[in-house]
Amino acid sequence: MSVNVTFTVPTQACALGRSIGDDPQTRIEIDRIVPTGDTVMPFFWLLDGELDAFVSAARREPAIDRISIIDRVDNGALLSARWNHGAAGTLRGIVRNDGTLLEARATPVEWHFSVRFAGGDRATAFTQFCRENDVPISLTRVSPSADRRNDPLGGMTPEQRETIAVAYRAGYFDEPRRTTLDELASNFDISPRAVAGRLRRGQAKLIEATGLADIIQPKRA
């Protein structure tokens, strides 16, 4: 049975976290982790922070081989980073033990992670990996994963849930639409592109959670 593990890590214990600085408004939200050979490449949002200062600090981190700005929004940017082959931290531990990242967000004080592992043995192997590599995680909760068809919102962030709910009530999914991305953006005080990103990622989580992608198979040409 798969298990969900929630835990925290001090921000200063992570290369991305150390790059945030001490501005209390700055946040990081990891969008996804892509395994690349024997290392990892996270894609993440830097929100309400000084982008240039963050990138400069991240490039000085020994664990980070490369960092790139993918896109910019009004209150931040989407970036990617490539870890050095020898770096062994939280993200590599998740990937090495086949964990599925449900949520990962950071403030200048602390990282909050929620990860699904295929079984208790993989979760145990992950915590052992962290101990062996001096990653100071603090477990918050370890629990059996709810059946994904009975818990379709389990993998969505609070921001994604709120944005999809507001968009639905406002008629964004109607035909014809009764509201626009610009109008939704003014409601959340973020850019239209950021709203579109929340909707896209939230809908992807809903598709995964309901099992629709497993039920509908593509037709062969």
Rosetta silent file (secondary structure, phi, psi, omega in degrees, C-alpha in Angstrom):
SEQUENCE: MSVNVTFTVPTQACALGRSIGDDPQTRIEIDRIVPTGDTVMPFFWLLDGELDAFVSAARREPAIDRISIIDRVDNGALLSARWNHGAAGTLRGIVRNDGTLLEARATPVEWHFSVRFAGGDRATAFTQFCRENDVPISLTRVSPSADRRNDPLGGMTPEQRETIAVAYRAGYFDEPRRTTLDELASNFDISPRAVAGRLRRGQAKLIEATGLADIIQPKRA
SCORE:     score description
SCORE:     0.000 S_00000001
   1 L     0.000  135.773  179.292    0.000    0.000    0.000 S_00000001
   2 L   -71.626  154.522 -179.352    1.288    3.440   -0.877 S_00000001
   3 E  -130.907  147.781  173.519    1.962    5.903    1.907 S_00000001
   4 E  -100.683  132.488  179.286    2.004    9.678    2.129 S_00000001
   5 E  -120.530  122.929  174.181    4.877   11.260    4.028 S_00000001
   6 E  -112.405  138.112 -177.121    4.770   14.893    5.104 S_00000001
   7 E  -157.273  166.000  177.432    7.858   16.493    6.560 S_00000001
   8 E  -122.028  157.031  176.997    9.719   19.764    6.980 S_00000001
   9 E  -139.221  133.917  175.800   13.312   20.768    6.310 S_00000001
  10 E   -56.757  135.129 -176.559   15.020   23.957    7.516 S_00000001
  11 H   -56.065  -39.727 -176.921   15.265   26.325    4.566 S_00000001
  12 H   -70.525   -8.076  178.716   18.978   26.902    5.128 S_00000001
  13 H   -86.448    0.991 -176.054   19.631   23.163    4.755 S_00000001
  14 L  -127.260  141.989 -177.819   18.799   23.321    1.040 S_00000001
  15 H   -59.164  -44.838  178.149   20.629   25.056   -1.815 S_00000001
  16 H   -64.910  -39.528 -179.946   17.457   26.632   -3.186 S_00000001
  17 H   -63.334  -43.369  179.690   16.408   27.652    0.302 S_00000001
  18 H   -62.887  -26.125 -178.441   19.690   29.355    1.083 S_00000001
  19 L   -77.870  -12.180 -178.405   19.296   31.362   -2.115 S_00000001
  20 L   -64.866  -38.944 -171.647   16.009   32.909   -0.946 S_00000001
  21 L    88.841 -160.057 -174.763   17.622   35.365    1.434 S_00000001
  22 L  -114.029   14.159  176.774   15.794   36.773    4.444 S_00000001
  23 L   -70.824  117.768 -174.761   12.829   38.567    2.832 S_00000001
  24 L   -66.611  -15.297 -178.454    9.805   37.120    4.715 S_00000001
  25 L   -85.568  -17.189 -174.450    7.546   37.535    1.657 S_00000001
  26 L   -72.227  138.161  179.507    9.621   35.324   -0.652 S_00000001
  27 E  -137.445  153.537  170.859    8.284   31.838   -1.414 S_00000001
  28 E  -123.796  135.828  172.361    9.254   28.853   -3.530 S_00000001
  29 E  -127.673  118.220  179.231    6.770   26.323   -4.897 S_00000001
  30 E   -78.773  127.685 -179.308    8.186   23.288   -6.705 S_00000001
  31 E   -83.261  -47.979  178.741    6.148   22.438   -9.772 S_00000001
  32 E  -164.814  163.298  176.410    7.770   19.083  -10.612 S_00000001
  33 E  -118.040  128.650  179.252   11.033   17.137  -10.426 S_00000001
  34 E  -111.808  116.731  174.603   12.535   15.675  -13.591 S_00000001
  35 E   -67.643  136.269  178.780   15.149   12.893  -13.218 S_00000001
  36 E  -135.402   98.728 -177.877   18.047   13.466  -15.618 S_00000001
  37 L    63.602 -120.483 -179.399   20.587   10.653  -15.708 S_00000001
  38 L  -105.150   24.122  175.899   22.115   10.421  -12.246 S_00000001
  39 E  -139.322 -169.256 -178.081   20.883   13.800  -11.039 S_00000001
  40 E  -134.295  156.303  177.304   17.632   15.775  -10.823 S_00000001
  41 E  -132.722  102.777  176.296   16.177   18.933  -12.333 S_00000001
  42 E   -82.545  143.891  168.793   13.422   20.679  -10.369 S_00000001
  43 E  -107.794  130.106 -171.760   11.090   23.182  -12.009 S_00000001
  44 E  -149.761  159.487  176.892    9.850   25.709   -9.469 S_00000001
  45 E  -101.982  131.247  167.663    8.204   29.084   -8.949 S_00000001
  46 E  -101.810  121.056 -173.258    9.943   31.912   -7.136 S_00000001
  47 E  -121.762  136.366  175.074    7.208   34.202   -5.854 S_00000001
  48 L    57.442   35.740  179.104    7.342   37.695   -4.338 S_00000001
  49 L  -130.770  173.720  177.672   11.136   37.737   -4.244 S_00000001
  50 L   -83.467  103.302 -172.593   14.075   39.474   -5.887 S_00000001
  51 H   -60.549  -49.822 -176.320   14.623   37.307   -8.951 S_00000001
  52 H   -62.761  -40.698  179.275   18.083   38.559   -9.951 S_00000001
  53 H   -65.889  -39.487  179.216   19.419   38.294   -6.407 S_00000001
  54 H   -63.437  -47.981 -178.391   18.011   34.776   -6.064 S_00000001
  55 H   -62.295  -41.466  179.006   19.540   33.583   -9.338 S_00000001
  56 H   -61.999  -42.494  179.430   22.928   35.082   -8.443 S_00000001
  57 H   -66.966  -40.692 -178.941   22.880   33.364   -5.044 S_00000001
  58 H   -64.499  -36.061 -179.860   21.774   30.031   -6.540 S_00000001
  59 H   -69.372  -16.749  176.612   24.614   30.098   -9.055 S_00000001
  60 L   -88.998   -7.852 -178.675   27.081   30.316   -6.173 S_00000001
  61 L   -76.459  125.826 -179.313   25.681   27.161   -4.558 S_00000001
  62 L   -59.955  -29.870 -176.479   28.031   24.173   -5.048 S_00000001
  63 L   -74.492  -20.090 -174.778   25.109   21.754   -5.338 S_00000001
  64 E   -99.118  120.691  179.428   23.562   23.596   -8.302 S_00000001
  65 E   -82.931  -39.129 -177.325   25.159   23.015  -11.679 S_00000001
  66 E  -154.060  143.330  175.143   22.852   25.244  -13.705 S_00000001
  67 E  -135.534  137.928 -175.318   19.816   27.486  -13.130 S_00000001
  68 E  -136.163  146.001  173.994   17.601   28.990  -15.831 S_00000001
  69 E   -91.150  119.099 -177.984   14.643   31.369  -15.969 S_00000001
  70 E   -88.820  -43.783 -176.536   11.837   29.714  -17.954 S_00000001
  71 E  -157.591  155.291  178.452    9.125   32.359  -17.704 S_00000001
  72 E  -118.011  141.388  173.208    8.288   35.529  -15.813 S_00000001
  73 E  -126.510  175.637 -173.638    4.987   36.542  -14.195 S_00000001
  74 L   -58.964  -38.976 -175.054    3.957   39.670  -12.353 S_00000001
  75 L  -110.304   19.190  178.919    4.917   38.406   -8.910 S_00000001
  76 E   166.378 -149.793 -176.035    7.759   36.039   -9.760 S_00000001
  77 E  -159.430  155.444  170.847    9.123   33.558  -12.257 S_00000001
  78 E   -96.845  128.606 -178.258    9.247   29.908  -13.255 S_00000001
  79 E  -128.827  164.970  169.650   12.787   28.518  -13.109 S_00000001
  80 E  -129.887  151.789  177.340   14.611   25.242  -13.535 S_00000001
  81 E  -137.474  147.795  176.229   17.784   24.068  -11.826 S_00000001
  82 E  -117.220  124.377 -179.119   20.095   21.148  -12.454 S_00000001
  83 E   -76.826  147.727  171.712   21.791   19.540   -9.491 S_00000001
  84 L   -64.746  153.654 -176.821   25.456   18.545   -9.615 S_00000001
  85 L   -60.112  -31.316 -176.834   26.040   14.805   -9.905 S_00000001
  86 L   -88.196   -6.826 -177.401   27.472   14.589   -6.407 S_00000001
  87 L   -72.739  132.360 -178.350   24.708   16.527   -4.658 S_00000001
  88 L  -132.323   93.306 -178.717   22.599   14.334   -2.383 S_00000001
  89 L  -129.374 -160.098 -174.646   19.663   16.158   -0.818 S_00000001
  90 H   -58.274  -47.734 -174.846   15.911   15.910   -0.343 S_00000001
  91 H   -64.827  -40.916  177.903   14.958   16.000   -4.024 S_00000001
  92 H   -65.874  -37.509  177.726   17.416   13.302   -5.018 S_00000001
  93 H   -62.042  -38.295  178.082   16.197   11.153   -2.146 S_00000001
  94 H   -64.444  -48.837 -177.840   12.625   11.484   -3.384 S_00000001
  95 H   -65.097  -43.485 -177.266   13.534   10.560   -6.965 S_00000001
  96 H   -61.494  -29.703 -178.470   15.844    7.711   -5.966 S_00000001
  97 L  -105.413   23.447  172.596   13.040    6.085   -3.986 S_00000001
  98 L    57.895   36.170  177.806   10.390    6.589   -6.655 S_00000001
  99 L   -79.587  149.750  174.805    8.480    9.164   -4.662 S_00000001
 100 E  -106.120  118.075 -178.036    5.715   11.266   -6.217 S_00000001
 101 E   -74.627  117.202  177.262    5.919   14.898   -5.151 S_00000001
 102 E   -91.518  -37.833  179.481    2.479   16.102   -4.071 S_00000001
 103 E  -160.690  141.642  174.314    3.551   19.460   -2.673 S_00000001
 104 E  -152.680  118.204 -178.426    6.771   21.292   -1.884 S_00000001
 105 E  -143.507  150.722 -175.799    6.893   24.917   -0.795 S_00000001
 106 E  -136.541  146.767  167.941    9.372   27.026    1.100 S_00000001
 107 L  -115.807  176.870  176.500    9.528   30.258    3.052 S_00000001
 108 L   -62.821   -7.751 -177.988   12.757   31.819    4.345 S_00000001
 109 L  -103.993  -44.087 -166.641   12.285   29.652    7.445 S_00000001
 110 E  -153.565  145.596  168.879   11.133   26.180    6.416 S_00000001
 111 E   -91.641  141.595  172.434   10.354   23.764    3.589 S_00000001
 112 E  -120.284  122.590 -178.302    7.084   21.831    3.698 S_00000001
 113 E  -119.760  145.096  167.522    6.966   18.581    1.692 S_00000001
 114 E  -134.003  121.939 -172.947    4.245   16.054    0.961 S_00000001
 115 E  -133.928  138.553  174.316    5.388   12.945   -0.932 S_00000001
 116 E  -102.667  129.065  175.444    3.690    9.701   -1.919 S_00000001
 117 E  -113.015  152.044 -175.148    5.783    6.514   -1.880 S_00000001
 118 L   -64.200  -25.374  179.873    4.746    3.178   -3.390 S_00000001
 119 L  -165.008  170.885 -179.226    5.082    1.440   -0.032 S_00000001
 120 H   -62.043  -29.187 -179.993    6.369    1.731    3.502 S_00000001
 121 H   -67.018  -37.601  178.799    9.692    0.213    2.467 S_00000001
 122 H   -70.426  -37.120  176.798   10.320    3.050   -0.011 S_00000001
 123 H   -64.590  -41.117  178.222    9.375    5.650    2.606 S_00000001
 124 H   -64.740  -40.580  178.730   11.762    4.013    5.069 S_00000001
 125 H   -63.701  -36.363  177.835   14.519    3.963    2.443 S_00000001
 126 H   -64.210  -47.694  179.811   13.947    7.674    1.831 S_00000001
 127 H   -64.024  -35.352  176.455   14.304    8.589    5.510 S_00000001
 128 H   -65.114  -41.569  177.212   17.419    6.397    5.705 S_00000001
 129 H   -58.202  -42.873 -179.745   18.858    8.211    2.668 S_00000001
 130 H   -64.739  -41.689  178.475   18.266   11.538    4.422 S_00000001
 131 H   -62.884  -44.281 -176.836   19.990   10.350    7.611 S_00000001
 132 H   -67.409  -25.523 -177.876   22.990    9.031    5.695 S_00000001
 133 L  -108.862   18.243  174.712   23.354   12.299    3.785 S_00000001
 134 L    56.872   38.331  173.367   22.779   14.621    6.763 S_00000001
 135 L   -92.103  112.997 -171.579   19.479   15.996    5.451 S_00000001
 136 L   -82.549   71.779  178.633   17.695   17.238    8.617 S_00000001
 137 L   -81.877  149.870  173.649   14.106   16.259    7.880 S_00000001
 138 E  -122.297  110.906 -178.572   11.420   16.368   10.585 S_00000001
 139 E   -67.033  132.746  176.859    8.576   13.959    9.927 S_00000001
 140 E  -100.793  -42.112 -177.963    5.142   15.464   10.416 S_00000001
 141 E  -159.994  140.887  170.913    2.955   12.580    9.341 S_00000001
 142 E  -128.448  120.079 -175.096    3.167    9.151    7.740 S_00000001
 143 E  -146.430  152.049  175.398   -0.172    7.714    6.648 S_00000001
 144 E   -59.960  140.759  177.693   -1.619    5.249    4.143 S_00000001
 145 L   -70.343  136.520  173.605   -2.578    6.984    0.905 S_00000001
 146 L   -69.852  150.860  175.147   -6.292    7.328    0.385 S_00000001
 147 L   -55.966  127.548 -172.025   -7.635    5.686   -2.728 S_00000001
 148 L   -62.427  -24.992  179.491   -7.064    8.320   -5.373 S_00000001
 149 L   -78.299  -18.717  176.920  -10.611    7.904   -6.736 S_00000001
 150 L   -96.955   -7.313 -178.714  -12.017    8.698   -3.292 S_00000001
 151 L  -136.351   65.357 -173.197   -9.660   11.627   -2.698 S_00000001
 152 L   -68.245  -12.867 -179.263   -9.478   13.555   -5.978 S_00000001
 153 L  -100.397    1.285 -172.405   -8.206   16.708   -4.293 S_00000001
 154 L   -59.361  -33.797 -175.828   -5.361   15.087   -2.370 S_00000001
 155 L   -93.754    0.899 -176.128   -2.595   16.144   -4.723 S_00000001
 156 L   -91.963  143.871  175.259   -3.746   19.733   -5.310 S_00000001
 157 L   -76.555  159.087  177.189   -2.324   22.739   -3.510 S_00000001
 158 H   -56.326  -37.135 -179.807   -4.744   25.066   -1.676 S_00000001
 159 H   -66.101  -40.086  178.416   -4.075   27.743   -4.330 S_00000001
 160 H   -65.781  -42.209  179.044   -4.953   25.347   -7.156 S_00000001
 161 H   -61.182  -47.338 -178.037   -8.147   24.253   -5.414 S_00000001
 162 H   -63.549  -43.547 -177.173   -9.256   27.830   -4.795 S_00000001
 163 H   -64.681  -43.769  178.894   -8.446   28.982   -8.323 S_00000001
 164 H   -65.184  -41.235 -179.742  -10.322   26.118   -9.987 S_00000001
 165 H   -64.182  -45.758  179.993  -13.326   26.592   -7.685 S_00000001
 166 H   -64.979  -42.468  179.587  -13.510   30.347   -8.284 S_00000001
 167 H   -61.909  -39.430  179.036  -13.040   29.884  -12.036 S_00000001
 168 H   -65.209  -47.790 -179.284  -15.855   27.326  -12.112 S_00000001
 169 H   -63.932  -32.543 -178.140  -18.268   29.506  -10.137 S_00000001
 170 H   -81.805   -6.027  176.807  -17.434   32.504  -12.303 S_00000001
 171 L    89.983   21.146 -179.249  -18.197   30.575  -15.506 S_00000001
 172 L   -66.909  -30.494 -178.145  -14.685   30.211  -16.893 S_00000001
 173 L   -92.950    0.765  177.716  -15.416   26.629  -17.993 S_00000001
 174 L   -73.331  164.851  175.932  -18.814   27.501  -19.523 S_00000001
 175 L  -129.036  106.464    2.912  -19.389   27.686  -23.279 S_00000001
 176 L   -77.146  160.895 -179.595  -19.312   30.539  -24.018 S_00000001
 177 L   -66.193  142.703  177.889  -17.121   31.648  -21.116 S_00000001
 178 L  -101.597   -0.719  175.964  -18.631   34.114  -18.673 S_00000001
 179 L  -149.728  167.761 -176.665  -15.282   35.344  -17.349 S_00000001
 180 L  -122.124  168.799  175.211  -11.705   35.732  -18.592 S_00000001
 181 H   -61.386  -37.874  179.362   -8.213   35.036  -17.301 S_00000001
 182 H   -61.804  -41.531 -179.747   -7.735   38.792  -16.851 S_00000001
 183 H   -69.442  -38.995  175.793  -10.826   38.997  -14.621 S_00000001
 184 H   -65.156  -39.616 -179.764   -9.747   35.978  -12.590 S_00000001
 185 H   -61.635  -39.714  179.092   -6.260   37.451  -12.242 S_00000001
 186 H   -66.376  -29.244  178.305   -7.649   40.677  -10.788 S_00000001
 187 H   -68.477  -36.856 -178.122   -9.566   38.601   -8.245 S_00000001
 188 H   -97.050   -5.765 -178.166   -6.373   36.874   -7.043 S_00000001
 189 L    59.552   41.915  173.697   -4.068   39.866   -7.580 S_00000001
 190 L  -134.135  177.509 -177.151   -1.722   37.832   -9.770 S_00000001
 191 L   -79.701  156.435  174.580   -1.026   37.800  -13.501 S_00000001
 192 H   -56.217  -36.615  179.739   -3.282   36.037  -16.054 S_00000001
 193 H   -65.362  -37.987  178.218   -0.373   33.737  -16.884 S_00000001
 194 H   -67.168  -38.126  176.521   -0.056   32.715  -13.233 S_00000001
 195 H   -62.486  -45.372  179.534   -3.795   31.976  -13.110 S_00000001
 196 H   -59.922  -38.176  178.537   -3.487   29.853  -16.259 S_00000001
 197 H   -64.957  -43.039  177.646   -0.612   27.953  -14.647 S_00000001
 198 H   -61.492  -44.459 -179.551   -2.628   27.198  -11.515 S_00000001
 199 H   -63.219  -43.398 -177.921   -5.567   25.998  -13.601 S_00000001
 200 H   -63.738  -47.887 -178.378   -3.348   23.828  -15.800 S_00000001
 201 H   -69.111  -37.008  178.870   -1.498   22.180  -12.916 S_00000001
 202 H   -65.482  -42.312  178.194   -4.675   21.761  -10.885 S_00000001
 203 H   -65.387  -37.058  177.157   -6.511   20.100  -13.758 S_00000001
 204 H   -61.833  -40.831  178.218   -3.550   17.774  -14.317 S_00000001
 205 H   -64.976  -38.162  178.483   -3.756   16.730  -10.644 S_00000001
 206 H   -64.372  -42.075  179.126   -7.503   16.102  -11.005 S_00000001
 207 H   -62.422  -43.534  178.918   -6.942   13.908  -14.066 S_00000001
 208 H   -64.057  -44.343 -174.677   -4.284   11.916  -12.211 S_00000001
 209 H   -67.795  -36.349 -178.478   -6.391   11.616   -9.059 S_00000001
 210 H   -83.212   -9.277  178.915   -9.547   10.421  -10.825 S_00000001
 211 L    77.799   12.931 -177.042   -7.658    7.887  -12.913 S_00000001
 212 H   -60.609  -38.559 -178.801   -9.042    9.257  -16.179 S_00000001
 213 H   -65.345  -25.737  179.362   -5.690    8.915  -17.947 S_00000001
 214 H   -82.345  -26.137 -175.463   -5.640    5.205  -17.037 S_00000001
 215 H   -82.517  -45.160 -176.953   -9.191    4.586  -18.255 S_00000001
 216 L   -92.148  115.215  179.965   -9.079    6.332  -21.611 S_00000001
 217 L   -98.724  140.434  179.133   -6.458    4.824  -23.877 S_00000001
 218 L   -64.376  144.652  177.643   -5.282    6.638  -27.025 S_00000001
 219 L   -76.108  142.743  177.694   -6.537    5.249  -30.312 S_00000001
 220 L   -79.015  141.983 -179.958   -4.001    3.664  -32.576 S_00000001
 221 L   -68.697    0.000    0.000   -3.463    5.327  -35.930 S_00000001
